[in-house]
Short mmCIF file of C-alpha atoms and ligand atoms in Angstrom, two decimals:
data_model
loop_
_atom_site.label_atom_id
_atom_site.label_comp_id
_atom_site.label_asym_id
_atom_site.label_seq_id
_atom_site.Cartn_x
_atom_site.Cartn_y
_atom_site.Cartn_z
CA UNK E 175 20.62 -59.27 -15.29
CA UNK E 176 20.55 -57.12 -11.97
CA UNK E 177 18.30 -54.12 -12.52
CA UNK E 178 21.16 -51.45 -12.26
CA UNK E 179 23.26 -52.92 -15.28
CA UNK E 180 19.91 -53.30 -16.92
CA UNK E 181 19.18 -49.86 -17.12
CA UNK E 182 22.41 -48.99 -17.53
CA UNK E 183 22.62 -50.90 -20.80
CA UNK E 184 19.19 -50.11 -21.97
CA UNK E 185 19.62 -46.24 -21.41
CA UNK E 186 18.75 -45.37 -24.81
CA UNK E 187 15.71 -47.84 -25.31
CA UNK E 188 14.37 -46.74 -21.95
CA UNK E 189 14.69 -43.08 -23.51
CA UNK E 190 12.97 -43.54 -26.25
CA UNK E 191 9.81 -45.20 -24.19
CA UNK E 192 9.83 -41.95 -22.41
CA UNK E 193 10.04 -40.11 -26.18
CA UNK E 194 7.11 -42.22 -26.76
CA UNK E 195 5.44 -41.22 -23.58
CA UNK E 196 6.05 -37.72 -23.63
CA UNK E 197 4.94 -37.06 -27.17
CA UNK E 198 1.46 -37.52 -25.80
CA UNK E 199 1.78 -34.53 -24.01
CA UNK E 200 1.42 -31.96 -25.50
CA UNK E 201 4.99 -30.67 -25.54
CA UNK E 202 4.16 -27.88 -28.54
CA UNK E 203 3.05 -25.82 -25.72
CA UNK E 204 6.20 -26.01 -23.59
CA UNK E 205 9.18 -23.34 -24.67
CA UNK E 206 11.78 -26.49 -23.89
CA UNK E 207 12.50 -28.96 -27.10
CA UNK E 208 12.42 -32.72 -26.58
CA UNK E 209 15.85 -33.72 -26.13
CA UNK E 210 16.56 -30.77 -23.31
CA UNK E 211 13.35 -32.62 -21.46
CA UNK E 212 15.15 -36.19 -21.90
CA UNK E 213 18.43 -34.75 -20.42
CA UNK E 214 17.24 -34.65 -17.12
CA UNK E 215 15.24 -38.19 -17.47
CA UNK E 216 18.56 -39.70 -18.55
CA UNK E 217 20.40 -38.16 -15.75
CA UNK E 218 18.11 -39.12 -13.34
CA UNK E 219 18.11 -43.18 -14.63
CA UNK E 220 21.74 -42.90 -14.35
CA UNK E 221 21.46 -41.77 -10.84
CA UNK E 222 18.92 -44.35 -10.13
CA UNK E 223 20.76 -47.02 -11.27
CA UNK E 224 23.89 -45.79 -9.06
CA UNK E 225 22.16 -45.60 -6.03
CA UNK E 226 20.63 -49.30 -6.85
CA UNK E 227 24.20 -50.74 -7.15
CA UNK E 228 25.84 -48.52 -4.26
CA UNK E 229 22.91 -48.63 -1.23
CA UNK E 230 21.99 -51.36 0.98
CA UNK E 231 18.38 -52.48 1.14
CA UNK E 232 16.76 -50.84 3.97
CA UNK E 233 12.78 -51.54 4.38
CA UNK E 234 12.65 -49.84 7.65
CA UNK E 235 14.57 -46.23 6.35
CA UNK E 236 11.51 -44.32 4.92
CA UNK E 237 13.44 -41.35 3.88
CA UNK E 238 16.95 -42.28 2.19
CA UNK E 239 18.95 -39.14 0.96
CA UNK E 240 20.42 -40.49 -2.29
CA UNK E 241 22.38 -38.79 -5.43
CA UNK E 242 18.49 -39.51 -6.93
CA UNK E 243 17.27 -36.60 -4.50
CA UNK E 244 19.34 -33.70 -5.67
CA UNK E 245 18.52 -34.64 -9.30
CA UNK E 246 14.83 -34.83 -8.22
CA UNK E 247 15.39 -31.37 -7.76
CA UNK E 248 16.61 -30.79 -10.80
CA UNK E 249 14.23 -32.84 -12.67
CA UNK E 250 11.27 -31.02 -10.83
CA UNK E 251 12.45 -27.54 -11.77
CA UNK E 252 12.98 -28.16 -15.26
CA UNK E 253 9.53 -29.72 -15.34
CA UNK E 254 8.01 -26.49 -13.97
CA UNK E 255 9.91 -24.32 -16.40
CA UNK E 256 8.98 -26.30 -19.44
CA UNK E 257 5.04 -26.13 -18.35
CA UNK E 258 4.58 -29.26 -17.13
CA UNK E 259 1.66 -30.06 -14.82
CA UNK E 260 2.11 -31.95 -11.74
CA UNK E 261 -0.10 -34.23 -12.32
CA UNK E 262 2.35 -34.69 -16.14
CA UNK E 263 5.34 -34.65 -14.16
CA UNK E 264 3.61 -37.54 -11.51
CA UNK E 265 2.20 -39.75 -14.60
CA UNK E 266 5.72 -39.53 -16.45
CA UNK E 267 7.20 -41.16 -13.12
CA UNK E 268 4.67 -43.47 -13.34
CA UNK E 269 5.27 -44.47 -17.24
CA UNK E 270 9.74 -44.74 -16.28
CA UNK E 271 8.67 -47.14 -13.93
CA UNK E 272 5.97 -48.97 -16.18
CA UNK E 273 8.31 -49.63 -18.97
CA UNK E 274 11.97 -49.91 -16.72
CA UNK E 275 9.72 -52.70 -15.00
CA UNK E 276 8.04 -54.14 -18.02
CA UNK E 277 10.97 -54.79 -19.87
CA UNK E 278 13.25 -55.92 -17.27
CA UNK E 279 11.06 -58.54 -16.74
CA UNK E 280 10.48 -59.54 -20.21
CA UNK E 281 14.27 -60.17 -19.99
CA UNK E 282 14.69 -61.54 -16.59
CA UNK E 283 11.95 -64.15 -17.03
CA UNK E 284 11.21 -65.92 -13.18
CA UNK E 285 12.01 -63.84 -10.41
CA UNK E 286 14.41 -64.95 -7.81
CA UNK E 287 15.53 -63.39 -4.31
CA UNK E 288 17.79 -60.93 -5.50
CA UNK E 289 15.70 -59.44 -8.61
CA UNK E 290 13.11 -59.31 -5.86
CA UNK E 291 15.56 -57.48 -3.79
CA UNK E 292 16.24 -54.89 -6.89
CA UNK E 293 12.39 -54.45 -7.53
CA UNK E 294 11.71 -53.36 -3.80
CA UNK E 295 14.96 -50.88 -3.95
CA UNK E 296 13.75 -49.69 -7.28
CA UNK E 297 10.58 -48.92 -5.94
CA UNK E 298 11.70 -47.17 -2.84
CA UNK E 299 14.44 -45.13 -4.68
CA UNK E 300 12.04 -44.10 -7.13
CA UNK E 301 8.87 -43.08 -4.90
CA UNK E 302 11.96 -40.87 -2.63
CA UNK E 303 12.62 -39.00 -6.01
CA UNK E 304 8.67 -38.62 -7.09
CA UNK E 305 8.10 -37.24 -3.13
CA UNK E 306 10.99 -34.75 -3.68
CA UNK E 307 9.64 -34.11 -7.15
CA UNK E 308 6.36 -33.24 -5.71
CA UNK E 309 7.81 -31.17 -3.04
CA UNK E 310 10.34 -29.21 -5.18
CA UNK E 311 7.80 -28.61 -8.11
CA UNK E 312 5.07 -27.11 -5.20
CA UNK E 313 7.10 -25.39 -3.30
CA UNK E 314 8.48 -23.96 -7.16
CA UNK E 315 4.73 -23.16 -8.08
CA UNK E 316 4.14 -21.72 -4.87
CA UNK E 317 7.45 -18.99 -5.26
CA UNK E 318 6.38 -18.24 -8.76
CA UNK E 319 2.53 -17.50 -7.81
CA UNK E 320 4.20 -15.30 -5.05
CA UNK E 321 6.25 -13.10 -7.33
CA UNK E 322 3.33 -13.12 -9.86
CA UNK E 323 1.54 -11.24 -7.13
CA UNK E 324 4.21 -9.51 -5.99
CA UNK E 325 5.01 -7.88 -9.45
CA UNK E 326 1.18 -7.07 -10.17
CA UNK E 327 0.89 -5.33 -6.88
CA UNK E 328 4.33 -3.45 -7.11
CA UNK E 329 3.15 -2.45 -11.08
CA UNK E 330 -0.83 -1.25 -9.74
CA UNK E 331 1.06 1.13 -7.91
CA UNK E 332 1.66 3.92 -10.56
CA UNK E 333 -1.65 4.14 -12.30
CA UNK E 334 -3.17 4.14 -8.14
CA UNK E 335 -0.80 6.68 -8.17
CA UNK E 336 -2.05 9.00 -10.67
CA UNK E 337 -5.77 8.13 -10.49
CA UNK E 338 -5.11 9.51 -6.61
CA UNK E 339 -3.38 12.85 -7.93
CA UNK E 340 -5.90 13.44 -10.20
CA UNK E 341 -8.38 12.68 -7.80
CA UNK E 342 -6.96 15.08 -5.64
CA UNK E 343 -6.10 18.14 -8.71
CA UNK E 344 -10.50 17.44 -9.09
CA UNK E 345 -11.14 18.15 -5.49
CA UNK E 346 -8.88 21.33 -5.20
CA UNK E 347 -10.69 22.77 -8.61
CA UNK E 348 -12.79 25.69 -7.65
CA UNK E 349 -15.02 25.67 -10.69
CA UNK E 350 -16.00 21.62 -9.82
CA UNK E 351 -19.73 21.67 -9.33
CA UNK E 352 -20.82 19.69 -6.22
CA UNK E 353 -21.83 16.61 -7.12
CA UNK E 354 -18.46 15.95 -9.09
CA UNK E 355 -16.22 16.81 -6.19
CA UNK E 356 -18.34 14.60 -3.98
CA UNK E 357 -17.49 11.85 -7.10
CA UNK E 358 -13.98 12.94 -6.97
CA UNK E 359 -13.85 12.74 -3.03
CA UNK E 360 -15.35 9.09 -3.48
CA UNK E 361 -12.31 8.31 -5.89
CA UNK E 362 -9.69 9.56 -3.58
CA UNK E 363 -11.00 7.26 -0.75
CA UNK E 364 -11.05 4.44 -2.97
CA UNK E 365 -7.88 4.74 -4.23
CA UNK E 366 -6.01 5.35 -0.70
CA UNK E 367 -7.94 1.88 0.17
CA UNK E 368 -6.94 0.37 -2.93
CA UNK E 369 -3.27 1.70 -1.95
CA UNK E 370 -3.34 0.27 1.28
CA UNK E 371 -4.41 -3.02 -0.06
CA UNK E 372 -1.68 -3.02 -2.62
CA UNK E 373 0.78 -2.15 0.14
CA UNK E 374 -0.60 -5.06 2.47
CA UNK E 375 -0.42 -7.40 -0.23
CA UNK E 376 3.23 -6.61 -1.09
CA UNK E 377 4.94 -7.04 2.43
CA UNK E 378 2.66 -10.47 2.49
CA UNK E 379 4.71 -11.96 -0.70
CA UNK E 380 7.52 -10.27 0.43
CA UNK E 381 7.28 -11.97 3.79
CA UNK E 382 6.33 -15.31 2.16
CA UNK E 383 9.27 -15.33 -0.50
CA UNK E 384 11.33 -15.30 2.97
CA UNK E 385 12.60 -11.90 3.48
CA UNK E 386 12.19 -10.39 6.38
CA UNK E 387 10.01 -6.79 6.61
CA UNK E 388 12.79 -4.29 6.03
CA UNK E 389 12.74 -1.75 8.88
CA UNK E 390 14.36 2.03 8.77
CA UNK E 391 15.24 2.75 12.24
CA UNK E 392 15.19 6.70 13.84
CA UNK E 393 14.58 9.13 16.47
CA UNK E 394 10.93 9.23 16.18
CA UNK E 395 7.64 10.01 18.46
CA UNK E 396 4.89 7.60 19.00
CA UNK E 397 2.03 10.40 19.55
CA UNK E 398 3.71 12.08 15.95
CA UNK E 399 2.88 8.37 14.68
CA UNK E 400 -0.77 7.85 15.96
CA UNK E 401 -1.59 11.31 14.80
CA UNK E 402 -0.53 10.75 11.33
CA UNK E 403 -2.23 7.48 11.33
CA UNK E 404 -5.31 8.88 12.53
CA UNK E 405 -5.33 11.41 9.85
CA UNK E 406 -4.97 8.39 7.13
CA UNK E 407 -8.21 7.33 8.52
CA UNK E 408 -10.10 10.03 9.29
CA UNK E 409 -9.42 11.03 5.54
CA UNK E 410 -11.26 7.72 4.64
CA UNK E 411 -13.73 7.72 7.31
CA UNK E 412 -14.66 11.32 7.74
CA UNK E 413 -18.16 10.74 9.80
CA UNK E 414 -16.24 8.46 12.52
CA UNK E 415 -15.31 9.66 15.96
CA UNK E 416 -11.82 9.29 17.40
CA UNK E 417 -10.47 9.67 20.71
CA UNK E 418 -6.49 9.82 21.61
CA UNK E 419 -4.95 9.71 24.61
CA UNK E 420 -1.18 10.44 25.33
CA UNK E 421 0.75 10.02 28.63
CA UNK E 422 4.30 9.94 29.29
CA UNK E 423 7.73 10.43 27.40
CA UNK E 424 6.65 8.86 23.93
CA UNK E 425 10.15 8.50 22.32
CA UNK E 426 12.16 5.91 20.76
CA UNK E 427 14.17 4.17 17.64
CA UNK E 428 11.19 3.10 15.57
CA UNK E 429 10.39 2.96 12.01
CA UNK E 430 7.63 5.87 12.04
CA UNK E 431 6.30 4.69 8.36
CA UNK E 432 6.01 0.85 9.48
CA UNK E 433 4.41 2.04 13.16
CA UNK E 434 1.78 4.54 11.12
CA UNK E 435 0.87 1.52 8.51
CA UNK E 436 0.44 -0.79 12.07
CA UNK E 437 -1.54 1.74 13.88
CA UNK E 438 -3.74 3.00 10.86
CA UNK E 439 -4.34 -1.35 10.14
CA UNK E 440 -5.85 -1.41 13.78
CA UNK E 441 -7.71 1.77 13.39
CA UNK E 442 -9.06 0.63 10.32
CA UNK E 443 -10.16 -2.26 11.53
CA UNK E 444 -12.03 -0.93 15.00
CA UNK E 445 -14.05 0.97 12.11
CA UNK E 446 -14.87 -1.67 9.95
CA UNK E 447 -15.52 -4.93 12.18
CA UNK E 448 -16.80 -2.59 15.48
CA UNK E 449 -20.06 -1.04 15.60
CA UNK E 450 -20.95 2.02 13.40
CA UNK E 451 -21.26 5.50 15.07
CA UNK E 452 -19.71 4.53 18.17
CA UNK E 453 -16.13 5.94 18.88
CA UNK E 454 -12.67 4.59 18.53
CA UNK E 455 -10.28 4.96 20.88
CA UNK E 456 -6.76 5.30 20.75
CA UNK E 457 -4.09 5.14 24.43
CA UNK E 458 -0.92 5.16 24.49
CA UNK E 459 1.08 5.09 27.91
CA UNK E 460 4.67 4.47 28.75
CA UNK E 461 6.25 1.81 30.74
CA UNK E 462 9.59 0.71 31.89
CA UNK E 463 11.46 0.09 28.55
CA UNK E 464 8.82 0.56 26.45
CA UNK E 465 5.50 1.80 25.20
CA UNK E 466 2.03 0.52 25.30
CA UNK E 467 -0.31 1.18 22.53
CA UNK E 468 -4.05 -0.03 22.77
CA UNK E 469 -6.73 0.54 20.04
CA UNK E 470 -10.16 -0.25 21.30
CA UNK E 471 -13.84 -0.55 19.81
CA UNK E 472 -16.86 -1.26 20.88
CA UNK E 473 -18.73 -4.31 18.81
CA UNK E 474 -19.64 -7.85 18.72
CA UNK E 475 -16.75 -9.28 20.51
CA UNK E 476 -14.13 -11.84 18.20
CA UNK E 477 -15.31 -15.26 19.46
CA UNK E 478 -12.35 -17.21 21.27
CA UNK E 479 -11.52 -19.81 18.76
CA UNK E 480 -10.87 -16.93 16.39
CA UNK E 481 -8.68 -14.37 18.40
CA UNK E 482 -5.37 -16.94 17.76
CA UNK E 483 -6.35 -17.30 13.92
CA UNK E 484 -7.18 -13.75 12.83
CA UNK E 485 -3.31 -12.63 12.85
CA UNK E 486 -2.78 -15.28 9.97
CA UNK E 487 -2.48 -14.36 6.46
CA UNK E 488 -5.67 -14.04 3.99
CA UNK E 489 -7.43 -15.15 7.56
CA UNK E 490 -11.07 -12.93 7.65
CA UNK E 491 -13.95 -13.48 10.55
CA UNK E 492 -17.45 -13.79 10.42
CA UNK E 493 -20.33 -11.79 12.16
CA UNK E 494 -22.90 -13.79 11.44
CA UNK E 495 -25.64 -11.12 11.54
CA UNK E 496 -23.78 -8.15 9.97
CA UNK E 497 -24.71 -6.74 6.47
CA UNK E 498 -21.65 -5.01 5.95
CA UNK E 499 -19.67 -5.87 2.87
CA UNK E 500 -16.45 -7.56 3.39
CA UNK E 501 -13.89 -6.00 1.29
CA UNK E 502 -10.47 -6.74 3.01
CA UNK E 503 -8.06 -9.29 2.10
CA UNK E 504 -7.54 -10.77 5.40
CA UNK E 505 -3.90 -9.48 5.75
CA UNK E 506 -4.33 -6.30 7.64
CA UNK E 507 -3.31 -8.15 10.97
CA UNK E 508 -0.61 -10.50 9.71
CA UNK E 509 1.15 -7.18 8.62
CA UNK E 510 0.08 -5.71 11.66
CA UNK E 511 2.15 -8.14 13.93
CA UNK E 512 4.96 -8.76 11.59
CA UNK E 513 5.74 -5.11 12.25
CA UNK E 514 5.28 -5.22 15.80
CA UNK E 515 7.57 -8.51 15.84
CA UNK E 516 10.05 -7.00 13.43
CA UNK E 517 10.28 -3.98 16.02
CA UNK E 518 10.92 -6.58 19.05
CA UNK E 519 7.54 -6.35 20.22
CA UNK E 520 4.27 -7.91 20.36
CA UNK E 521 0.85 -7.59 18.95
CA UNK E 522 -2.11 -8.94 20.96
CA UNK E 523 -6.06 -8.94 21.60
CA UNK E 524 -8.45 -8.98 24.49
CA UNK E 525 -12.35 -9.54 23.18
CA UNK E 526 -15.54 -9.39 25.15
CA UNK E 527 -19.21 -7.64 25.30
CA UNK E 528 -17.25 -4.38 26.05
CA UNK E 529 -15.30 -4.27 23.24
CA UNK E 530 -12.07 -5.29 21.00
CA UNK E 531 -8.78 -3.97 22.63
CA UNK E 532 -5.28 -4.40 20.29
CA UNK E 533 -2.44 -3.88 22.18
CA UNK E 534 0.83 -3.36 20.98
CA UNK E 535 3.63 -3.60 23.03
CA UNK E 536 7.17 -1.93 21.89
CA UNK E 537 10.35 -1.65 23.32
CA UNK E 538 12.07 1.47 22.74
CA UNK E 539 14.56 0.10 21.45
CA UNK E 540 14.68 -2.97 18.85
CA UNK E 541 18.06 -2.74 17.53
CA UNK E 542 19.96 -5.44 18.50
CA UNK E 543 22.52 -5.00 21.53
N1 ATP Y 285 -11.52 -4.59 15.98
C1 ATP Y 285 -11.94 -5.86 15.55
N2 ATP Y 285 -13.17 -6.09 16.06
C2 ATP Y 285 -13.58 -7.39 15.76
N3 ATP Y 285 -13.32 -7.98 14.88
C3 ATP Y 285 -11.79 -7.95 14.38
C4 ATP Y 285 -11.13 -6.61 14.55
N4 ATP Y 285 -10.20 -6.34 14.00
C5 ATP Y 285 -9.69 -7.79 13.28
N5 ATP Y 285 -11.11 -8.43 13.15
C6 ATP Y 285 -11.69 -9.62 12.36
O1 ATP Y 285 -10.09 -10.33 12.24
C7 ATP Y 285 -10.26 -10.34 10.71
C8 ATP Y 285 -8.44 -10.32 10.30
O2 ATP Y 285 -8.22 -8.88 10.25
P1 ATP Y 285 -7.43 -8.13 9.20
O3 ATP Y 285 -7.57 -6.90 9.66
O4 ATP Y 285 -6.31 -9.17 9.21
O5 ATP Y 285 -8.40 -8.66 8.06
P2 ATP Y 285 -9.64 -7.44 7.32
O6 ATP Y 285 -9.77 -6.93 7.78
O7 ATP Y 285 -10.97 -8.97 7.46
O8 ATP Y 285 -9.14 -7.70 5.74
P3 ATP Y 285 -7.80 -6.53 5.60
O9 ATP Y 285 -6.98 -7.02 4.87
O10 ATP Y 285 -8.31 -5.44 5.10
O11 ATP Y 285 -7.40 -5.83 7.05
C9 ATP Y 285 -11.12 -9.54 10.30
O12 ATP Y 285 -12.05 -10.13 9.33
C10 ATP Y 285 -12.28 -9.50 11.56
O13 ATP Y 285 -13.09 -10.74 11.52
MG1 MG Y 286 -8.35 -5.40 8.32
#
């Protein structure tokens, strides 16, 4: 009997083998019934049989799109929802293959050329379905993780807002003893730092989930934006000296909040990763149809091989010989560049013994023509 006919004729038997296999997994921990889990296994088997009948043997074609591919996607999604681990899903495919081939070989006896051909094609189709299932399962898992992080970051904002407001209220209270006031100031600064990390995390998950960074463009002035970013960073690093130089007309159509976030990230980095006690300079000038903002700090140069990587998400450099604690997530530059790109601009770095300079190049009006 041809393998495709065998599968169709013995569907119930093969599914009862599958049930026996599934009982070895602890399905009580899943929210889905055994019956529901069998439905996609049944559809997948039917489709594999249909593919075996329909498609010619193509040993060189590594990838054959088939109905089984589509069903493999559905199958993987169901397994992920049902709480299967990746290993369990792969074991399920292995068990299906072993059971089908064992029963078929028992019924068929000797293998002729046709049976051999069926066997090769069945393995190809099943491997393809397995590959598709794994890739869909992994993508689904990553998405679920991103959503989890996104929701967590989003929900952390409210209690953090309450902490920041309470710290602010304490700082303003006249009767507060000096040491308590210092403590309230530290709570406020740490809250601001956490707020920035959470904002970065939210933006990161948003871009990972496929949404571009939303921009609210309006008429803005880059000098005002620089002042805002500097005020924000000065509140966190009151001991640090900052220099601001602005030249030319610095008006344009931008998202002022986003640009302040970008500059605050660069300024924060300059303090965090530059030499302690050295001034940080922010210089802005006009060029034709665009403005250029540079953030410069003195410090150990970023090694040449790191200069591309530091813009990758979750990438934090290591500076040999520094004692300073690393508290960041490695998202600041990734988001800063996303904001520049969303404005149709660029963000680049130059680093040498004389210091590190991040350069933002920004067109006056990033709206599409
Ligand atoms: N001004 C700078 N001088 C030297 N190295 C820098 C500077 N800015 C960034 N870097 C390097 O680039 C890395 C990535 O920076 P990024 O801002 O993305 O992450 P981070 O500052 O480590 O953490 P966070 O998510 O809090 O910003 C840093 O860990 C650091 O090694
Ligand atoms: Mg940073």
